[in-house]
PDB file of C-alpha atoms in Angstrom:
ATOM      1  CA  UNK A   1      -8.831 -12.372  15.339  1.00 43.00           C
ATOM      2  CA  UNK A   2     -10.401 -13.578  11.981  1.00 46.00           C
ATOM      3  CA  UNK A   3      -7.453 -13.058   8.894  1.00 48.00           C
ATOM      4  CA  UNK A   4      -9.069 -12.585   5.510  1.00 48.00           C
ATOM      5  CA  UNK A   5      -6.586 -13.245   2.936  1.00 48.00           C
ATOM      6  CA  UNK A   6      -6.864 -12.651  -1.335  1.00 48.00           C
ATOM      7  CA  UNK A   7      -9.856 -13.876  -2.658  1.00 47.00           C
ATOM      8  CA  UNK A   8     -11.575 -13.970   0.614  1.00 48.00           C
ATOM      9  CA  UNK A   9     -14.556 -11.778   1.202  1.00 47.00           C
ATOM     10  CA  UNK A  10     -15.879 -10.638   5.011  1.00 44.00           C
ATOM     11  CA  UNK A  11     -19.550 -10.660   5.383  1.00 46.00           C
ATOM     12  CA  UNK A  12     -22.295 -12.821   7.347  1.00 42.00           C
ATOM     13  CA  UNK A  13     -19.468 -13.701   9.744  1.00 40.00           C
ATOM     14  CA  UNK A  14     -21.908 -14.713  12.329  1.00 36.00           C
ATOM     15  CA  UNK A  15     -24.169 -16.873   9.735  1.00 35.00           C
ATOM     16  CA  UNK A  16     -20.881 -18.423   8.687  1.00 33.00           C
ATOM     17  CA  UNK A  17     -20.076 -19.585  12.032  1.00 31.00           C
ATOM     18  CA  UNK A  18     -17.087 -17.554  12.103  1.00 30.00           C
ATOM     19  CA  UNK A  19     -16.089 -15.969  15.385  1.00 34.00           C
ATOM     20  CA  UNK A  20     -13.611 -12.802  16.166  1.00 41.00           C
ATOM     21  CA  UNK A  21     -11.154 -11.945  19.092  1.00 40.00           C
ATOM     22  CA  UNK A  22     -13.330  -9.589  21.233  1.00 39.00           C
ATOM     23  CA  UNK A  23     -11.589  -6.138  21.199  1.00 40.00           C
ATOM     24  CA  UNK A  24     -10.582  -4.597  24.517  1.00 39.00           C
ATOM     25  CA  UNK A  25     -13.822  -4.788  26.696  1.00 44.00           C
ATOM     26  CA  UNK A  26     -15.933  -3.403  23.853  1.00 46.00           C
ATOM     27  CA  UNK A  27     -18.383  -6.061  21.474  1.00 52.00           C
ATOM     28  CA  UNK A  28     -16.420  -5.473  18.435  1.00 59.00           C
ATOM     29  CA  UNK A  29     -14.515  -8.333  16.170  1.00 58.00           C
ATOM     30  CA  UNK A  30     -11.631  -7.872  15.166  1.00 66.00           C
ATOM     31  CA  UNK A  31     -10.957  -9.022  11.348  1.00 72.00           C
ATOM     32  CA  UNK A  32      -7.444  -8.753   9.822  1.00 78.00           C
ATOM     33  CA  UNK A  33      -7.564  -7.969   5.899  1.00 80.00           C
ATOM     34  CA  UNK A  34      -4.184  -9.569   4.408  1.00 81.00           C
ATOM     35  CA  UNK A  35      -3.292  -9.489   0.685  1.00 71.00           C
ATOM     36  CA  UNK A  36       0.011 -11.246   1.531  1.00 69.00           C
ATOM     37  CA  UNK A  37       2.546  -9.216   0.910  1.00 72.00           C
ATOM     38  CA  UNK A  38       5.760 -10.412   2.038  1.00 71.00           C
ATOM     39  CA  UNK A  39       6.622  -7.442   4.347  1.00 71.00           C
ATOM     40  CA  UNK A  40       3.089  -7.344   6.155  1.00 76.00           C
ATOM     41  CA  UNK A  41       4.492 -10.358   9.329  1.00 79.00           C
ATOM     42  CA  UNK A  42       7.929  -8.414   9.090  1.00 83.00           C
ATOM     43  CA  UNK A  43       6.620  -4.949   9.478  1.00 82.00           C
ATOM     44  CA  UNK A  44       3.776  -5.998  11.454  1.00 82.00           C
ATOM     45  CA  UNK A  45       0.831  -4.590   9.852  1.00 83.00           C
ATOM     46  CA  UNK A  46      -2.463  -5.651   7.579  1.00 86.00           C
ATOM     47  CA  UNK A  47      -3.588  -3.862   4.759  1.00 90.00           C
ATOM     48  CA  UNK A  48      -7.093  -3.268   6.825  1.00 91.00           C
ATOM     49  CA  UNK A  49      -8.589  -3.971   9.992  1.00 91.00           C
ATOM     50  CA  UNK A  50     -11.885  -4.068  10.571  1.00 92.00           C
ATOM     51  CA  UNK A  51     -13.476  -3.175  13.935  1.00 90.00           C
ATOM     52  CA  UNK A  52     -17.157  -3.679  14.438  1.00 88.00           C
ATOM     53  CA  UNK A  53     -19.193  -1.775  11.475  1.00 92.00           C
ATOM     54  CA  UNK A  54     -15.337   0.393  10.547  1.00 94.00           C
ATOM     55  CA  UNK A  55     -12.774  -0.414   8.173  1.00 95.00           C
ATOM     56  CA  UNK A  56      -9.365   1.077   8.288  1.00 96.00           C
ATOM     57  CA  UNK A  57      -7.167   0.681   5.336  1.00 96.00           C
ATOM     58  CA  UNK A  58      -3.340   1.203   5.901  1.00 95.00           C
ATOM     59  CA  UNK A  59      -1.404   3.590   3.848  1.00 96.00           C
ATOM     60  CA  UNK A  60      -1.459   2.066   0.761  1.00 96.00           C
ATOM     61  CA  UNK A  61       1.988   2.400  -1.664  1.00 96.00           C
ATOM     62  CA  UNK A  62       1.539   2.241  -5.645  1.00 97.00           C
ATOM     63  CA  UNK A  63       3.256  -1.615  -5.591  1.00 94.00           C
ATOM     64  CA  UNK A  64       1.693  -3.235  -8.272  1.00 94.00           C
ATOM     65  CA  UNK A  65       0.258  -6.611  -6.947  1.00 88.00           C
ATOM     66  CA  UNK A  66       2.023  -8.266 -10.487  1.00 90.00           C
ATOM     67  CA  UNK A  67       5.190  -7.164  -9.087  1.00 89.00           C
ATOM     68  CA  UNK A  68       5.598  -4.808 -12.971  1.00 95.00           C
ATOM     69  CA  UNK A  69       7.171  -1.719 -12.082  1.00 96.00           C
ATOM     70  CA  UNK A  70       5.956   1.354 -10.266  1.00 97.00           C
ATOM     71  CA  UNK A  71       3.631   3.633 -12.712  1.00 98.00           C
ATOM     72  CA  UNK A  72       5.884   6.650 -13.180  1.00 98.00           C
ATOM     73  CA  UNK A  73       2.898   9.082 -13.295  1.00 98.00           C
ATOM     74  CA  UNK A  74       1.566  10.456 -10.119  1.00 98.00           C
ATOM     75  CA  UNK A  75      -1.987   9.909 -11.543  1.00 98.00           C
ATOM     76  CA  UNK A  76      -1.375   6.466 -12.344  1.00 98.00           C
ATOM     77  CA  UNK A  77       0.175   5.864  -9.054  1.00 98.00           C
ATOM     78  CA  UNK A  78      -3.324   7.400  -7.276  1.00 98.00           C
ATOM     79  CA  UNK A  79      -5.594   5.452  -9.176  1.00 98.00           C
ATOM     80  CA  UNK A  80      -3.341   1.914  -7.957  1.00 98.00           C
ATOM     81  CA  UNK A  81      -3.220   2.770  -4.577  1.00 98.00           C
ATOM     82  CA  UNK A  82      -7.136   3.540  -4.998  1.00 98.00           C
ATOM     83  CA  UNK A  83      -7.419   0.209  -6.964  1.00 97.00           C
ATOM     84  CA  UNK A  84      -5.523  -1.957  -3.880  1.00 96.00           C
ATOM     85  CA  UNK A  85      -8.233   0.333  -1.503  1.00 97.00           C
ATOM     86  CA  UNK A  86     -10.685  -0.895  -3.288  1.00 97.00           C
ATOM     87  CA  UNK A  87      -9.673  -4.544  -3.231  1.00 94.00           C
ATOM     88  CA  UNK A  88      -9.188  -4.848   0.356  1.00 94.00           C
ATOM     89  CA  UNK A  89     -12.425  -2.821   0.898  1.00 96.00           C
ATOM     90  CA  UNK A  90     -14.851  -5.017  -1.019  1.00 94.00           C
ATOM     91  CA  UNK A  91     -12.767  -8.154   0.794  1.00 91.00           C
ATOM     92  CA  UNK A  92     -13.717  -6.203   3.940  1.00 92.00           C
ATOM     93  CA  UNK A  93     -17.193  -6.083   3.371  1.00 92.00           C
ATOM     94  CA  UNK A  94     -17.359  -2.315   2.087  1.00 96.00           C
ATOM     95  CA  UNK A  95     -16.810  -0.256  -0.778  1.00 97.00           C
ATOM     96  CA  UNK A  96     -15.259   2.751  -1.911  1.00 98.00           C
ATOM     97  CA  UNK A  97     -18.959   4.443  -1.846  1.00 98.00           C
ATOM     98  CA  UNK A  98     -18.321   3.522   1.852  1.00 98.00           C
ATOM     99  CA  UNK A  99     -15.379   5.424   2.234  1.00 98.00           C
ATOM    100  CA  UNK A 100     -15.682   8.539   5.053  1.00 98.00           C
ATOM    101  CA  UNK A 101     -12.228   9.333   5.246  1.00 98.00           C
ATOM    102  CA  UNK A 102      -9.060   9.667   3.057  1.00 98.00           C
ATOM    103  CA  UNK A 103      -5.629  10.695   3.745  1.00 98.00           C
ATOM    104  CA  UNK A 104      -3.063  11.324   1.030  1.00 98.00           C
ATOM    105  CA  UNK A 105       0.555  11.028   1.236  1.00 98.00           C
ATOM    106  CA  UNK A 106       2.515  13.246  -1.451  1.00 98.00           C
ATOM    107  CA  UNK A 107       6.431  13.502  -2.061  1.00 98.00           C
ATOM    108  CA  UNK A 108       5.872  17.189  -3.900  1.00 98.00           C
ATOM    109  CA  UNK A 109       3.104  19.511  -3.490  1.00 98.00           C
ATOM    110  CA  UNK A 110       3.081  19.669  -8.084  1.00 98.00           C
ATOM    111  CA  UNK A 111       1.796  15.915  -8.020  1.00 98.00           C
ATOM    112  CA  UNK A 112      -1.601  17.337  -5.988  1.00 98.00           C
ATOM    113  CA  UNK A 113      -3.131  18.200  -9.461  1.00 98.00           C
ATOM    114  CA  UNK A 114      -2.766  14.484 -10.702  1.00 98.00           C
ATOM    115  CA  UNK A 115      -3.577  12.761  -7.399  1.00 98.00           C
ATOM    116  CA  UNK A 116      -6.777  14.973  -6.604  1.00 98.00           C
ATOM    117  CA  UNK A 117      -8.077  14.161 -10.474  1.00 98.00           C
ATOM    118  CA  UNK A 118      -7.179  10.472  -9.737  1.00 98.00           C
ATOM    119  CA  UNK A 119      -8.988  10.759  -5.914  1.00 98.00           C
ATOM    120  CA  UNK A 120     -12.063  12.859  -7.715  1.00 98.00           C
ATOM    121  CA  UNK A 121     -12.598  10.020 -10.423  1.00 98.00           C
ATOM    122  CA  UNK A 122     -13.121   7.308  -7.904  1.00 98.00           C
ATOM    123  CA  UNK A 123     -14.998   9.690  -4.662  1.00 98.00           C
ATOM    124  CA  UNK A 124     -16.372  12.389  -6.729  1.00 97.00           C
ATOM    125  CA  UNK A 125     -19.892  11.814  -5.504  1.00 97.00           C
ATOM    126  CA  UNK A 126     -18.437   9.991  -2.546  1.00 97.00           C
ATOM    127  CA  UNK A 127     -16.858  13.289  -1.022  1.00 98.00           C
ATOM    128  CA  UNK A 128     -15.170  11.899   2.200  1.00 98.00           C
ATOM    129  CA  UNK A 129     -13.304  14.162   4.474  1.00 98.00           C
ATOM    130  CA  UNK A 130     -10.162  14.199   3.021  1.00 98.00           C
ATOM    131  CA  UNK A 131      -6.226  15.411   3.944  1.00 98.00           C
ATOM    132  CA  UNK A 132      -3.259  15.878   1.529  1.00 98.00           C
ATOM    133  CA  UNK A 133       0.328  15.782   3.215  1.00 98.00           C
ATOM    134  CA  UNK A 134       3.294  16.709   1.571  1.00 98.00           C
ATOM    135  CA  UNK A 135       6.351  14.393   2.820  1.00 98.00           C
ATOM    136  CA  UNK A 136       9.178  11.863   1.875  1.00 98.00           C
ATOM    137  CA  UNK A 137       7.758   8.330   1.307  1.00 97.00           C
ATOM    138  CA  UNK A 138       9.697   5.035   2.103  1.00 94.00           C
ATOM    139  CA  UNK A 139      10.565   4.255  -1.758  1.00 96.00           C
ATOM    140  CA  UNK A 140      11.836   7.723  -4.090  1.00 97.00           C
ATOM    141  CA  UNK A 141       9.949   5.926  -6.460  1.00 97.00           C
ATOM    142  CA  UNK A 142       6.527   6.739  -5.009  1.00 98.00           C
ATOM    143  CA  UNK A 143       4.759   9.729  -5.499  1.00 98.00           C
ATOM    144  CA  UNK A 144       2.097   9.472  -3.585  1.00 98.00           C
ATOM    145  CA  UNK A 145       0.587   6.468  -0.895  1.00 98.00           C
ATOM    146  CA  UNK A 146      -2.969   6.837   0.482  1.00 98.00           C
ATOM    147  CA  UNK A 147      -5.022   5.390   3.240  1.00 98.00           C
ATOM    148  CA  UNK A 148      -8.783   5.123   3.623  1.00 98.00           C
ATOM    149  CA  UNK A 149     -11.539   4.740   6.675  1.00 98.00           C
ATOM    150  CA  UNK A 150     -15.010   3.276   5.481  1.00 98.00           C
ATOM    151  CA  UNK A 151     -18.252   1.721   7.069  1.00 96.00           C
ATOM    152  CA  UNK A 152     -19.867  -1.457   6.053  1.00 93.00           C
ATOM    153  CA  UNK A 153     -23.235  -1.019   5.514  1.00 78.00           C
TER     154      UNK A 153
END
């Protein structure tokens, strides 16, 4: 398992010498995209994994990395979670022109207006398969918390 912390790019792994865990029986590295957070080891996840040519961003809350306070706009709160995406993506060796998949988290269907505007400025010509979820999140706080699938390539 390869762990790619902040400021750390993936890309030319095998030029660099740098060598994965092989995934199950498949030909696949595993790479472990970290930006450090204190809860990541306790909670036991990574802000992405990548697996052969896919990336897999986890949900991703509107925590700004400065540690200010939450935006209090849902809009504002889509385009940080799409900001961290983007981070860990490009860290990842992909973009958000990469992305194939979204999934959008939403604590009251009246913030969709704001989030889709703030999902439509980054993937407008993008246009990844995406879902919108209306639920409770972990911090009352959030209005919304999004994940994202991409290639590299």
């Amino acid at each position: 398992v390869l762990h790619c912390g902040p400021g750390a790019m993936i890309g030319g792994l095998a030029a660099a010498g740098l060598h994965g865990l092989r995934n199950w029986e498949r030909d696949d590295v595993l790479v472990i995209v970290s930006n450090d957070a204190s809860f990541e080891p306790v909670a036991g996840f990574s802000r992405a994994v990548v697996v052969g040519a896919t990336v897999h961003v986890a949900g991703t809350a509107p925590i700004p990395p400065d540690g200010a306070p939450t935006p209090e706009s849902a809009y504002e709160q889509a385009r940080l979670c799409l900001s961290i995406i983007a981070e860990a993506l490009g860290r990842a060796g992909s973009s958000v022109q990469d992305v194939v998949r979204t999934r959008m988290f939403i604590t009251d269907a009246a913030h969709w207006d704001d989030v889709s505007r703030a999902h439509g400025d980054v993937f407008r010509d993008v246009r990844p398969a995406a879902t919108c979820v209306v639920t409770s999140l972990l911090d009352p706080s959030w209005k919304v918390e999004i994940e994202a699938e991409a290639v590299i390539g």
